[in-house]
Every structure is written in C-alpha cells, then in structure tokens.
Short mmCIF file of C-alpha atoms and ligand atoms in Angstrom, two decimals:
data_model
loop_
_atom_site.label_atom_id
_atom_site.label_comp_id
_atom_site.label_asym_id
_atom_site.label_seq_id
_atom_site.Cartn_x
_atom_site.Cartn_y
_atom_site.Cartn_z
CA MET Z 188 149.61 64.52 37.94
CA LYS Z 189 148.69 66.55 34.91
CA THR Z 190 145.15 66.15 33.60
CA ARG Z 191 144.65 64.58 30.16
CA THR Z 192 141.82 64.85 27.71
CA PRO Z 193 140.38 61.52 26.49
CA GLU Z 194 142.18 62.03 23.18
CA GLU Z 195 145.46 62.06 25.04
CA GLY Z 196 144.38 58.90 26.91
CA PHE Z 197 146.37 56.07 28.28
CA SER Z 198 146.17 53.89 25.17
CA ALA Z 199 147.54 56.67 23.05
CA LEU Z 200 150.75 56.74 25.04
CA THR Z 201 153.78 55.61 23.17
CA ASP Z 202 156.33 56.73 25.63
CA ASP Z 203 157.38 53.66 27.68
CA ALA Z 204 158.75 55.67 30.53
CA GLU Z 205 155.57 57.72 30.80
CA ARG Z 206 153.45 54.54 30.69
CA ASN Z 207 155.49 52.92 33.43
CA ARG Z 208 155.18 56.04 35.52
CA LEU Z 209 151.41 56.00 35.16
CA LEU Z 210 151.18 52.28 35.92
CA ALA Z 211 153.25 52.80 39.06
CA GLU Z 212 151.03 55.70 40.04
CA MET Z 213 147.87 53.60 39.56
CA ALA Z 214 149.42 50.78 41.60
CA GLU Z 215 150.28 53.22 44.36
CA GLU Z 216 146.74 54.57 44.52
CA SER Z 217 144.77 51.38 43.97
CA THR Z 218 142.77 49.91 46.84
CA ASP Z 219 143.67 46.47 45.41
CA MET Z 220 147.10 45.30 46.48
CA ILE Z 221 149.52 44.97 43.59
CA SER Z 222 152.61 42.92 44.28
CA ARG Z 223 155.56 41.44 42.41
CA HIS Z 224 157.15 38.16 43.43
CA THR Z 225 160.24 36.06 42.70
CA PRO Z 226 159.30 32.94 40.68
CA GLU Z 227 161.00 30.42 43.01
CA ASP Z 228 159.56 31.10 46.47
CA TRP Z 229 157.16 33.97 45.72
CA ARG Z 230 159.21 36.43 47.76
CA PHE Z 231 157.76 39.98 47.67
CA ILE Z 232 159.85 42.22 45.42
CA TYR Z 233 157.28 44.99 45.58
CA ALA Z 234 153.94 45.64 47.30
CA SER Z 235 151.69 48.63 46.75
CA PRO Z 236 150.65 50.69 49.82
CA ALA Z 237 147.26 48.88 49.91
CA VAL Z 238 149.18 46.11 51.70
CA THR Z 239 148.93 48.11 54.90
CA HIS Z 240 145.17 48.36 54.69
CA LEU Z 241 144.73 44.73 53.62
CA LEU Z 242 147.31 42.94 55.75
CA GLY Z 243 148.59 45.46 58.30
CA TYR Z 244 152.26 45.36 57.10
CA ARG Z 245 154.16 48.38 56.01
CA VAL Z 246 155.57 48.09 52.48
CA GLU Z 247 159.18 47.88 53.75
CA GLU Z 248 158.25 45.11 56.18
CA ILE Z 249 156.71 42.77 53.63
CA VAL Z 250 159.25 43.20 50.85
CA GLY Z 251 161.64 40.24 51.17
CA MET Z 252 159.09 37.95 52.88
CA SER Z 253 157.99 34.77 51.07
CA ALA Z 254 154.28 34.48 50.38
CA TYR Z 255 154.55 30.79 51.35
CA ASP Z 256 155.27 31.83 54.93
CA LEU Z 257 152.00 33.72 55.06
CA TYR Z 258 149.57 31.25 53.49
CA HIS Z 259 147.22 29.45 55.81
CA PRO Z 260 148.74 25.97 56.46
CA ASP Z 261 145.62 24.38 54.90
CA ASP Z 262 146.03 26.38 51.68
CA VAL Z 263 149.81 25.96 51.16
CA GLU Z 264 149.56 22.53 49.56
CA ASP Z 265 146.82 23.62 47.20
CA PHE Z 266 148.91 26.61 46.20
CA ARG Z 267 152.04 24.52 45.55
CA LEU Z 268 150.02 22.24 43.29
CA ARG Z 269 148.60 25.13 41.31
CA ALA Z 270 151.75 27.25 41.09
CA PRO Z 271 153.11 25.47 37.98
CA THR Z 272 150.01 26.51 36.05
CA VAL Z 273 150.92 30.10 36.68
CA THR Z 274 154.63 29.57 36.26
CA TYR Z 275 154.75 27.43 33.15
CA ASP Z 276 151.51 27.93 31.28
CA ARG Z 277 151.71 31.74 31.29
CA GLY Z 278 148.05 31.76 32.10
CA LEU Z 279 146.22 34.32 34.10
CA TYR Z 280 145.30 32.58 37.24
CA THR Z 281 142.77 33.50 39.92
CA HIS Z 282 142.91 31.96 43.34
CA THR Z 283 141.10 32.47 46.67
CA TYR Z 284 143.02 31.69 49.84
CA ARG Z 285 143.73 32.76 53.41
CA PHE Z 286 146.72 35.00 54.12
CA ARG Z 287 148.16 35.86 57.53
CA CYS Z 288 147.93 39.50 58.55
CA LYS Z 289 150.51 41.20 60.71
CA ASP Z 290 148.35 40.79 63.85
CA GLY Z 291 148.27 37.01 63.26
CA HIS Z 292 144.68 36.61 62.03
CA TYR Z 293 143.93 35.26 58.59
CA THR Z 294 142.01 37.15 55.96
CA TRP Z 295 140.56 35.87 52.68
CA LEU Z 296 142.25 37.24 49.54
CA GLU Z 297 141.32 36.78 45.93
CA SER Z 298 144.37 37.15 43.69
CA THR Z 299 144.93 37.20 39.97
CA SER Z 300 148.51 36.28 39.06
CA ARG Z 301 150.46 36.27 35.84
CA THR Z 302 154.05 35.57 34.90
CA ILE Z 303 156.32 38.18 33.40
CA ARG Z 304 158.94 36.66 31.07
CA ASP Z 305 162.13 37.95 29.58
CA PRO Z 306 161.23 38.56 25.93
CA GLU Z 307 164.66 37.46 24.78
CA THR Z 308 165.29 34.31 26.83
CA ASN Z 309 161.65 33.55 27.76
CA GLU Z 310 162.89 33.04 31.31
CA ILE Z 311 160.40 33.90 34.05
CA ARG Z 312 161.49 37.15 35.55
CA GLU Z 313 158.81 37.64 38.13
CA ILE Z 314 155.14 37.12 38.95
CA LEU Z 315 152.71 40.01 39.05
CA VAL Z 316 149.76 39.66 41.41
CA VAL Z 317 146.66 41.79 42.02
CA SER Z 318 144.91 40.90 45.29
CA ARG Z 319 141.74 42.10 46.93
CA ASP Z 320 139.90 41.39 50.17
CA ALA Z 321 137.50 38.47 49.59
CA THR Z 322 136.24 38.18 53.17
CA HIS Z 323 132.82 39.62 52.33
CA ARG Z 324 132.39 37.42 49.29
CA ILE Z 325 133.49 34.29 51.17
CA LYS Z 326 131.15 35.15 54.05
CA ALA Z 327 128.29 35.78 51.62
CA ASP Z 328 129.07 32.48 49.82
CA LYS Z 329 129.10 30.66 53.14
CA ALA Z 330 125.83 32.29 54.20
CA ASN Z 331 124.30 31.35 50.84
CA ARG Z 332 125.47 27.76 51.19
CA ARG Z 333 124.08 27.64 54.72
CA LEU Z 334 120.76 29.06 53.52
CA ALA Z 335 120.64 26.53 50.70
CA ARG Z 336 121.24 23.73 53.22
CA VAL Z 337 118.45 25.04 55.47
CA LEU Z 338 116.19 25.29 52.44
CA GLU Z 339 116.95 21.72 51.45
CA SER Z 340 116.60 20.26 54.93
CA THR Z 341 113.49 22.14 56.15
CA GLN Z 342 110.31 20.11 56.40
CA ASP Z 343 108.34 22.96 54.83
CA LEU Z 344 107.69 22.72 51.11
CA VAL Z 345 109.70 25.41 49.30
CA ILE Z 346 108.90 26.14 45.66
CA PHE Z 347 110.43 28.79 43.40
CA VAL Z 348 108.04 30.00 40.74
CA ASN Z 349 108.82 31.93 37.54
CA LEU Z 350 106.83 34.96 36.43
CA ASP Z 351 104.74 32.75 34.11
CA HIS Z 352 103.91 30.60 37.21
CA THR Z 353 105.99 27.62 36.07
CA VAL Z 354 108.06 25.93 38.74
CA SER Z 355 111.81 26.56 38.64
CA HIS Z 356 113.01 24.77 41.75
CA LEU Z 357 111.60 22.64 44.57
CA ASN Z 358 113.36 21.69 47.77
CA GLU Z 359 113.70 18.08 48.92
CA ALA Z 360 110.57 18.22 51.15
CA ALA Z 361 108.45 19.57 48.27
CA ARG Z 362 109.79 16.97 45.81
CA ARG Z 363 109.00 14.24 48.32
CA ALA Z 364 105.54 15.50 49.34
CA LEU Z 365 104.45 16.20 45.76
CA ARG Z 366 105.85 12.85 44.56
CA LEU Z 367 108.25 14.46 42.09
CA GLU Z 368 111.43 12.53 42.93
CA GLN Z 369 111.57 10.91 39.49
CA THR Z 370 109.91 13.64 37.47
CA ASP Z 371 111.22 16.61 35.52
CA TYR Z 372 108.95 19.32 36.87
CA SER Z 373 110.54 22.30 35.12
CA SER Z 374 107.63 23.00 32.77
CA PHE Z 375 104.88 22.37 35.36
CA ASP Z 376 102.56 25.22 36.24
CA VAL Z 377 102.37 25.64 40.02
CA ALA Z 378 98.56 25.33 39.68
CA ARG Z 379 99.12 21.65 39.01
CA PHE Z 380 99.93 21.19 42.71
CA LEU Z 381 96.79 22.92 43.99
CA THR Z 382 93.17 21.89 44.25
CA GLU Z 383 90.70 23.81 42.13
CA ARG Z 384 89.78 25.99 45.11
CA GLY Z 385 93.49 26.54 45.85
CA GLN Z 386 94.10 27.59 42.24
CA GLU Z 387 91.23 30.10 42.44
CA LEU Z 388 92.56 31.50 45.71
CA LEU Z 389 96.12 31.86 44.44
CA SER Z 390 95.19 33.41 41.10
CA GLY Z 391 92.41 35.57 42.58
CA GLU Z 392 94.14 36.74 45.77
CA GLY Z 393 97.61 35.20 46.16
CA PHE Z 394 99.54 36.40 43.13
CA PRO Z 395 97.79 39.81 42.91
CA GLY Z 396 98.40 40.30 46.67
CA ALA Z 397 102.08 39.33 46.45
CA ARG Z 398 102.56 41.57 43.39
CA LYS Z 399 101.05 44.47 45.31
CA THR Z 400 102.52 44.10 48.80
CA GLY Z 401 105.28 41.54 48.24
CA HIS Z 402 103.59 38.98 50.44
CA TRP Z 403 100.45 36.86 50.73
CA ARG Z 404 99.48 34.16 53.20
CA GLY Z 405 96.55 31.75 53.21
CA GLU Z 406 95.38 28.24 53.97
CA VAL Z 407 95.03 26.10 50.84
CA THR Z 408 95.07 22.44 49.93
CA MET Z 409 97.90 21.22 47.72
CA CYS Z 410 97.83 17.93 45.87
CA SER Z 411 100.67 15.70 44.80
CA LEU Z 412 101.06 14.01 41.42
CA ASP Z 413 99.39 10.88 42.79
CA GLY Z 414 96.45 12.91 44.11
CA THR Z 415 97.31 12.96 47.84
CA ARG Z 416 95.82 16.09 49.42
CA ILE Z 417 97.99 18.19 51.73
CA PRO Z 418 96.38 21.04 53.71
CA VAL Z 419 99.01 23.79 54.05
CA LEU Z 420 99.57 27.29 55.37
CA LEU Z 421 101.04 28.89 52.27
CA GLU Z 422 103.27 31.99 52.17
CA LEU Z 423 103.77 33.52 48.76
CA LEU Z 424 106.57 36.06 48.34
CA ALA Z 425 107.37 38.23 45.33
CA HIS Z 426 111.11 38.87 44.88
CA ARG Z 427 112.16 42.09 43.16
CA SER Z 428 115.35 43.15 41.43
CA LEU Z 429 117.23 46.31 42.46
CA HIS Z 430 115.17 48.17 39.86
CA GLY Z 431 111.95 47.09 41.52
CA ASP Z 432 110.72 44.62 38.87
CA ILE Z 433 109.42 41.30 40.15
CA GLU Z 434 111.95 38.62 39.14
CA TYR Z 435 110.35 35.51 40.58
CA PHE Z 436 108.06 34.21 43.37
CA SER Z 437 108.74 31.81 46.17
CA ILE Z 438 106.29 29.65 48.08
CA VAL Z 439 106.85 28.27 51.56
CA ALA Z 440 104.09 25.82 52.45
CA HIS Z 441 103.77 24.46 55.98
CA ASP Z 442 102.08 21.06 56.07
CA LEU Z 443 99.00 21.23 58.34
CA THR Z 444 97.96 17.59 57.99
CA GLU Z 445 98.94 16.66 61.54
CA LYS Z 446 97.59 19.92 62.99
CA LYS Z 447 94.26 19.40 61.23
CA ALA Z 448 94.09 15.80 62.50
CA ALA Z 449 94.88 16.98 66.03
CA GLU Z 450 92.22 19.71 65.77
CA GLU Z 451 89.69 17.17 64.57
CA GLN Z 452 90.62 14.89 67.46
CA LEU Z 453 90.32 17.76 69.94
CA LYS Z 454 86.91 18.67 68.54
CA GLN Z 455 85.83 15.06 68.90
CA TYR Z 456 87.27 14.95 72.42
CA ARG Z 457 85.39 18.15 73.38
CA ALA Z 458 82.16 16.76 71.96
CA ASP Z 459 82.72 13.57 73.98
CA ILE Z 460 83.25 15.61 77.16
CA ASP Z 461 80.15 17.69 76.47
CA HIS Z 462 78.22 14.51 75.98
CA ALA Z 463 79.68 12.89 79.10
CA SER Z 464 78.82 16.00 81.07
CA ARG Z 465 75.20 15.80 79.91
CA LEU Z 466 75.12 12.17 81.00
CA VAL Z 467 76.51 13.20 84.40
CA THR Z 468 73.94 15.99 84.76
CA MET Z 469 71.22 13.54 83.84
CA GLY Z 470 72.67 11.03 86.29
CA GLU Z 471 72.54 13.69 89.01
CA LEU Z 472 68.93 14.42 88.14
CA ALA Z 473 67.97 10.78 87.73
CA SER Z 474 66.49 10.24 91.18
CA SER Z 475 64.39 13.38 90.96
CA LEU Z 476 63.25 12.48 87.45
CA ALA Z 477 62.40 8.94 88.51
CA HIS Z 478 60.21 10.52 91.17
CA GLU Z 479 58.67 12.81 88.57
CA LEU Z 480 57.93 9.87 86.26
CA ASN Z 481 56.57 7.85 89.11
CA GLN Z 482 53.93 10.46 89.84
CA PRO Z 483 52.13 10.35 86.46
CA LEU Z 484 52.48 6.58 86.35
CA SER Z 485 50.78 6.10 89.72
CA ALA Z 486 48.20 8.73 88.77
CA MET Z 487 47.44 6.74 85.62
CA VAL Z 488 47.19 3.54 87.60
CA ASN Z 489 44.68 5.27 89.86
CA TYR Z 490 42.59 6.57 86.96
CA LEU Z 491 42.59 3.13 85.30
CA ARG Z 492 41.63 1.42 88.58
CA GLY Z 493 38.74 3.86 88.88
CA ILE Z 494 37.60 2.94 85.38
CA GLU Z 495 37.98 -0.74 86.22
CA ARG Z 496 35.85 -0.28 89.34
CA ARG Z 497 33.13 1.44 87.38
CA PHE Z 498 33.06 -1.32 84.76
CA ALA Z 499 33.00 -4.13 87.32
CA GLY Z 500 29.49 -5.63 87.49
CA HIS Z 501 28.02 -3.18 84.98
CA GLU Z 502 26.90 -4.52 81.59
CA SER Z 503 26.69 -1.11 80.04
CA ILE Z 504 28.41 2.11 81.01
CA ALA Z 505 28.05 5.62 79.73
CA TRP Z 506 30.98 7.67 78.32
CA ARG Z 507 30.38 10.37 80.91
CA ASP Z 508 31.28 7.82 83.60
CA VAL Z 509 34.79 7.31 82.22
CA ASP Z 510 35.38 10.55 80.33
CA VAL Z 511 37.36 12.32 83.05
CA PRO Z 512 39.66 9.48 84.13
CA ILE Z 513 40.41 8.54 80.53
CA THR Z 514 41.22 12.12 79.48
CA ARG Z 515 43.41 12.57 82.56
CA SER Z 516 45.20 9.27 81.89
CA ILE Z 517 46.00 10.40 78.38
CA ARG Z 518 47.29 13.78 79.57
CA THR Z 519 49.49 12.31 82.26
CA ALA Z 520 50.83 9.61 79.93
CA LEU Z 521 51.74 12.36 77.44
CA ARG Z 522 53.50 14.31 80.18
CA ALA Z 523 55.52 11.25 81.22
CA GLY Z 524 56.36 10.70 77.56
CA GLU Z 525 57.57 14.29 77.25
CA ILE Z 526 59.89 13.89 80.21
CA ILE Z 527 61.32 10.72 78.72
CA HIS Z 528 61.74 12.37 75.32
CA ARG Z 529 63.58 15.32 76.81
CA MET Z 530 65.90 12.97 78.69
CA MET Z 531 66.58 11.03 75.50
CA ASP Z 532 67.18 14.20 73.48
CA PHE Z 533 69.45 15.62 76.09
CA THR Z 534 71.63 12.55 76.44
CA ARG Z 535 71.76 11.75 72.74
CA LYS Z 536 75.13 12.21 71.04
CA GLN Z 537 74.60 14.53 68.12
CA GLU Z 538 76.24 17.24 66.04
CA PRO Z 539 75.12 20.76 67.03
CA VAL Z 540 72.59 22.39 64.72
CA ILE Z 541 72.53 26.19 64.85
CA THR Z 542 69.02 27.56 64.37
CA SER Z 543 66.87 30.47 65.51
CA LEU Z 544 65.43 29.70 68.92
CA GLU Z 545 62.68 31.11 71.11
CA LEU Z 546 64.27 31.88 74.47
CA PRO Z 547 61.09 32.18 76.60
CA GLU Z 548 59.94 28.71 75.58
CA LEU Z 549 63.40 27.22 76.08
CA ILE Z 550 63.70 28.76 79.54
CA SER Z 551 60.25 27.66 80.73
CA ASP Z 552 60.93 24.12 79.43
CA MET Z 553 64.14 23.97 81.45
CA ILE Z 554 62.52 25.39 84.57
CA GLU Z 555 59.79 22.79 84.28
CA PHE Z 556 62.39 20.11 83.76
CA CYS Z 557 64.08 21.17 87.03
CA ASP Z 558 60.76 21.20 88.95
CA SER Z 559 61.40 18.11 90.99
CA VAL Z 560 64.98 19.12 91.92
CA ALA Z 561 63.71 22.55 92.93
CA ASP Z 562 60.91 20.99 95.03
CA ARG Z 563 63.30 18.69 96.77
CA ASN Z 564 65.55 21.65 97.66
CA GLN Z 565 62.60 23.86 98.55
CA VAL Z 566 63.53 26.39 95.92
CA ARG Z 567 61.13 28.30 93.69
CA VAL Z 568 62.40 28.97 90.18
CA ILE Z 569 60.75 31.89 88.43
CA GLN Z 570 61.30 33.50 85.08
CA GLU Z 571 61.14 37.17 84.12
CA VAL Z 572 61.25 37.16 80.36
CA PRO Z 573 59.79 40.02 78.30
CA SER Z 574 57.17 38.73 75.88
CA GLU Z 575 58.83 40.59 72.98
CA THR Z 576 62.10 38.70 73.19
CA PRO Z 577 63.75 38.33 69.77
CA LEU Z 578 64.87 34.94 68.48
CA VAL Z 579 68.46 33.96 69.31
CA LYS Z 580 71.06 31.95 67.40
CA GLY Z 581 72.14 28.63 68.89
CA ASP Z 582 71.87 24.88 69.15
CA ARG Z 583 68.85 23.88 71.26
CA ILE Z 584 70.52 21.05 73.17
CA GLN Z 585 73.62 23.17 73.88
CA LEU Z 586 71.55 26.06 75.22
CA GLU Z 587 69.50 23.66 77.31
CA GLN Z 588 72.76 22.28 78.68
CA VAL Z 589 73.97 25.78 79.67
CA LEU Z 590 70.64 26.73 81.25
CA LEU Z 591 70.33 23.42 83.05
CA ASN Z 592 73.88 23.77 84.50
CA LEU Z 593 73.20 27.28 85.73
CA ILE Z 594 69.70 26.55 87.12
CA VAL Z 595 70.77 23.34 88.90
CA ASN Z 596 73.87 25.14 90.33
CA ALA Z 597 71.64 27.99 91.51
CA ILE Z 598 69.17 25.56 93.11
CA GLU Z 599 71.97 23.66 94.81
CA ALA Z 600 73.56 26.92 96.05
CA SER Z 601 70.19 28.11 97.39
CA GLU Z 602 69.54 24.91 99.30
CA SER Z 603 67.86 26.28 102.42
CA THR Z 604 69.79 25.91 105.54
CA ASP Z 605 67.33 28.07 107.41
CA GLU Z 606 63.74 27.14 106.78
CA SER Z 607 62.91 30.15 104.60
CA PRO Z 608 62.21 29.14 101.00
CA LYS Z 609 64.57 30.60 98.40
CA THR Z 610 63.97 31.89 94.92
CA VAL Z 611 66.01 31.49 91.75
CA ARG Z 612 65.27 34.09 89.06
CA VAL Z 613 65.93 33.58 85.40
CA THR Z 614 65.84 36.94 83.60
CA VAL Z 615 66.29 38.07 80.02
CA ALA Z 616 67.28 41.60 78.99
CA PRO Z 617 68.80 43.34 75.98
CA HIS Z 618 72.61 43.47 76.27
CA SER Z 619 73.64 45.35 73.14
CA GLU Z 620 72.22 46.09 69.73
CA ASP Z 621 72.78 42.54 68.55
CA GLN Z 622 72.99 40.55 71.78
CA ILE Z 623 70.64 39.43 74.51
CA ARG Z 624 71.63 38.66 78.10
CA VAL Z 625 70.27 35.78 80.15
CA SER Z 626 70.94 35.82 83.92
CA VAL Z 627 70.34 33.18 86.56
CA GLU Z 628 70.29 34.75 90.04
CA ASP Z 629 70.08 32.92 93.32
CA GLN Z 630 69.82 33.68 97.03
CA GLY Z 631 72.66 31.37 98.05
CA PRO Z 632 75.94 32.33 99.74
CA GLY Z 633 77.48 33.83 96.55
CA VAL Z 634 80.99 33.05 95.34
CA SER Z 635 84.03 33.74 97.54
CA GLU Z 636 86.79 35.94 96.11
CA ALA Z 637 89.22 33.00 96.00
CA ASP Z 638 86.77 30.79 94.09
CA MET Z 639 85.77 33.54 91.68
CA SER Z 640 89.01 33.26 89.64
CA GLN Z 641 88.74 29.46 89.31
CA LEU Z 642 85.00 28.99 88.78
CA PHE Z 643 85.38 28.33 85.06
CA ASP Z 644 88.44 26.07 85.32
CA ARG Z 645 87.86 22.49 84.32
CA PHE Z 646 87.49 20.19 87.35
CA PHE Z 647 87.06 23.05 89.82
CA SER Z 648 84.34 22.03 92.27
CA THR Z 649 83.53 22.72 95.90
CA LYS Z 650 80.85 20.04 95.96
CA GLN Z 651 81.50 16.66 97.46
CA SER Z 652 80.46 14.74 94.38
CA GLY Z 653 80.90 17.59 91.89
CA LEU Z 654 82.68 16.99 88.61
CA GLY Z 655 83.60 20.64 88.11
CA MET Z 656 82.92 20.54 84.37
CA GLY Z 657 79.55 22.29 84.16
CA LEU Z 658 80.71 25.92 84.11
CA ALA Z 659 83.81 25.24 81.99
CA ILE Z 660 81.71 23.51 79.34
CA SER Z 661 78.93 26.09 79.53
CA ARG Z 662 81.43 28.90 78.97
CA SER Z 663 83.01 27.18 75.95
CA LEU Z 664 79.55 26.44 74.48
CA VAL Z 665 78.49 30.09 74.88
CA GLU Z 666 81.79 31.38 73.46
CA ASN Z 667 81.45 29.08 70.46
CA LEU Z 668 78.13 30.78 69.77
CA GLY Z 669 79.83 34.20 69.88
CA GLY Z 670 78.72 35.13 73.41
CA GLU Z 671 80.28 35.42 76.88
CA LEU Z 672 79.52 33.82 80.24
CA TRP Z 673 80.53 35.42 83.55
CA ALA Z 674 79.68 35.44 87.25
CA THR Z 675 79.11 38.25 89.75
CA ASN Z 676 77.90 38.46 93.33
CA LEU Z 677 74.66 40.32 93.91
CA PRO Z 678 74.69 43.27 96.36
CA GLU Z 679 71.74 41.77 98.25
CA GLY Z 680 73.60 38.42 98.55
CA GLY Z 681 73.62 35.44 96.23
CA ALA Z 682 75.32 34.90 92.89
CA SER Z 683 74.34 35.85 89.38
CA PHE Z 684 75.55 33.95 86.31
CA SER Z 685 74.95 35.76 83.02
CA PHE Z 686 75.58 34.90 79.41
CA THR Z 687 75.03 36.67 76.13
CA LEU Z 688 73.63 35.29 72.88
CA ASN Z 689 73.55 36.70 69.40
CA ILE Z 690 70.15 37.78 68.12
CA ALA Z 691 69.15 35.82 65.02
CA ASP Z 692 69.14 37.88 61.79
P1 ADP K 951 80.03 21.29 89.80
O1 ADP K 951 78.63 21.79 89.86
O2 ADP K 951 80.17 19.88 89.36
O3 ADP K 951 80.84 21.58 91.04
P2 ADP K 951 80.42 23.52 88.05
O4 ADP K 951 81.49 23.77 87.03
O5 ADP K 951 79.02 23.62 87.56
O6 ADP K 951 80.74 22.11 88.62
O7 ADP K 951 80.62 24.51 89.24
C1 ADP K 951 81.91 24.72 89.78
C2 ADP K 951 81.84 25.36 91.13
O8 ADP K 951 81.37 26.70 91.01
C3 ADP K 951 80.89 24.72 92.09
O9 ADP K 951 81.45 23.60 92.73
C4 ADP K 951 80.65 25.86 93.07
O10 ADP K 951 81.70 25.97 94.00
C5 ADP K 951 80.70 27.09 92.20
N1 ADP K 951 79.35 27.56 91.84
C6 ADP K 951 78.68 27.29 90.72
N2 ADP K 951 77.48 27.90 90.71
C7 ADP K 951 77.38 28.59 91.88
C8 ADP K 951 76.39 29.44 92.48
N3 ADP K 951 75.21 29.70 91.88
N4 ADP K 951 76.67 29.97 93.69
C9 ADP K 951 77.83 29.72 94.32
N5 ADP K 951 78.82 28.94 93.79
C10 ADP K 951 78.60 28.37 92.60
#
C-alpha cells in the first residue's frame, strides 16, 4: 500500500473504487471481525480473516453458514426478538452474546450491526457487522458484580468517602449499623459517624497516613445516628487513578462489640479465678493460721489471768505490777490483728492497683506469713535481699500471691523425708538494666524432665489435693506486669523458681 500524507487522507478520497479498496484492506487487517450477512437468516456472505483468531474457522468455512446456527441456544430467542430493530429501523445496534467456536466452546462477542439498503428500492441488501471478543469485559463485569454482592452482603461496614470526606456510598451493613436506612446520607461528613476521639485519630493520623502510604488501620469507636457506639477495627484505603492522584477513600470497619464483650468477660473470668485461687491458698493455710492465731490468743489469756491474779485480794496495785503483762497483751493482740488483716486483704476481691513497691519488706512479710507452715514442715525460710534494692512496679496483693505460691510450693517440696531440716532461700538480684530478679530456691527433689514442660499448665498438679492453678496464675500475673516466670533445677539438687519485675521509674 502506498503511503499518503494527511492532506491526501481517507476523507479526501473521491474515487469510489479506491475507497472500497481501502475499506477492504482495513477489514482484512483489522483485529475486529468484519462480516456481511444475508438479511433473512444472517448467512455469512463475507468474513474478514480475524474470524480465524476469534472463532477458529477459516474464512471459506464460515461463508455460507447461518449465524443462527452458531448462537448459544439461550441467546437465539433474544436475538430473534431484537433482529427487527436492526432490519427495519436502520439503527446501529450493539449486542453482546455467545457464539460457538469451531472447537465447540462458546465465546462472548460484542457486535455492532447495521443494515445496508439499496438506495433505489430501499430494499435491505445485507447486514454489516463488526464483532470483537468480549470475554474479558464479560468476565470483568461478572467479577465486579460478584465483588459488589460480597460488598453488600459482608457484615463489615463498608463506606466510600469522597476527597472532601463526604460519604458517597455505604453498604447494607453500614446503613443498618449507622441507622441510615431511611436517610439520605450523601452530604454527610464521615466524621459524623465517629466519636470525637475517633475524629481526631482519623484526621490526625488516618487520612494523612492513607494519603502517604495508601493504607491506615486503627481501633476507633463509631457512632450511629441514634448515638449507639460501635467499637471497630477500621481500615482506611486511599484509591488512586492511573495518574497517581487520589480519587476517593474507602473504609472497611470490623465491628468489635462482641470481641470487646468477650474480652471483658475473659478478664472478669481471670480475675474470678485469681480470686478463687487466693481463697484456695488461704484455705490450704487455714489450719496453720488458726494455730498461729491461737498462740497469741492463749498468750493474751495467760497475761490477763496473771493480771487478774495480782488484782485478786489487793485493794491497790502499782503500775509496775501489771506493766509487763499489759504491754505484752497489747503487742500480741496487735500481731493477731495483723494476721487477720493480711488474710482479709489477701482474700478480698479487688481491682489491681499498680504502684511502686518495696521488695524487701514484701518478701519478709510473706516469709513471716508462712512461718507456721514452714514450722510444721520443718523448713527454714531465709531471705537474701540486698539492702539497696530499688522499688519495683506491681500490685501488692498480686505480688504477694506470686511469692506465697512459690514459697508454699518450695516448703511443700522440701518437706523432710529424712530428719535433716531443709532451707528455702528467697533471693533478689539485678536481672537487667531495668529489671530485678526474685528467686525462690529449695532443697526438695527438683522437677522431673517430664513435669518441667507442663509445670505452668492450668490444672497440672502432682499433689494429692493440689489444684494446679498456682504456677499458671503466678506466671500470667508476672507477665501482665511485663516480667517472666520460669523454673530450673539447681545443680546441687532442688528447684529454683525465678521471676522478673520492672524497676519503678
Ligand atoms: P499445686 O501446688 O496446686 O499442685 P502449682 O501450679 O502451684 O499447683 O504447682 C504445680 C506443680 O508443679 C506441683 O503439683 C508440683 O508438681 C510442681 N512444683 C511446683 N513447685 C515445685 C517445687 N518447688 N519443686 C518441685 N515441684 C514443684
């Protein structure tokens, strides 16, 4: 083909024969299939070579075949109904349908048809059709429809937001949750569905983050038109055009109401178990404590009897005669009171309060508290705590619970089978720059290899009446405070349970 300058272009052609030649040449080279059909049964009079690529037929094979024989059975009826529009109204007509390829499979075609009439008689001479493969478009349409259905049926709240932060579309779940079923929301700012804190977070972090990286995620609280609060995990996405400009934002918000309620319940449940475990520990210690309380009470009775004896038959009595027994009575009564207070504190149900605590004092209190259990088991509990120990961060009752569990376990493990008395050592040492380590070491049998991996499992116990909760709870209490709790066997025999605590700022 000879090359033409634009001035000699197609539109300038006056020569019919030349124009027809060029049209035929374009048809031959086009990737779209150009075909001509008889008006009655749409028989192929001509098909351009693209037919081979589109449908697998050679040109000679398809010429003479009726298009009706190749339509998908489901599309034939539709086509018959529409054909008159093409035939009689002279209109250009576009149609998407399935057409059978030579190998028997159907492909989607999009065709534009128009009638060619005899200029003299106005009779329809033939129908000219341009067809192209529409498989990709149909697949994309289907995928889009499927996505739209998913979007509408998901339980997550999906919101499309314009660049000025007004809402452009909400899915069904969002309309329902935000109580917008009856409302035209198109001019609403998305901030209207967020609490004040949520608005701050989205404008301060969310939108700038999404503009920068395309994506932002955070936990916020949304609120519906009627004021119901909905805690959500919110994903904010910025959608860009091919040129890179942000066109709009989308929000996918996952409702956390049930998760939050479950977390709250779990927290409550854990607190109940912690409390129950303290009651059990106290129950286990009850007989020893009763003994401990009995001692000061009988001592007081003795002191008071002594005073009574001195008074009997004496009109006047000097202070020096009763000074000692009275002072001792007061001291022992105070000691009994302290024991009772500690028991009450320990078994009381209360929210943890994190404060700065003095470890040496806490440890000696607990060792004293375990005195009677230690005596009964013939165990000596000693502490090796440097005087310059920094304050640690924790809740007093929780730390007492951990120490009590470890000391009582150590005493029980050390229970002398031979007559030699055993020692339990409670030591404190620096662990790292910002943590302190507390260890409780005993001279018992240590922990067998098999037990070592299960020690901290809930309900693992080798004791006849053990609950198996002490170590599991102690570990979770220590971990909640940012520390760790672990067990090792000592080379000289016996076990060592250590935990770390954060030093208070
Ligand atoms: P419980 O004391 O009710 O059995 P714990 O969770 O406190 O529950 O302890 C679980 C198990 O860990 C104990 O039954 C015991 O087998 C083992 N154990 C705990 N402390 C020691 C220790 N100091 N020496 C040897 N074994 C121990």
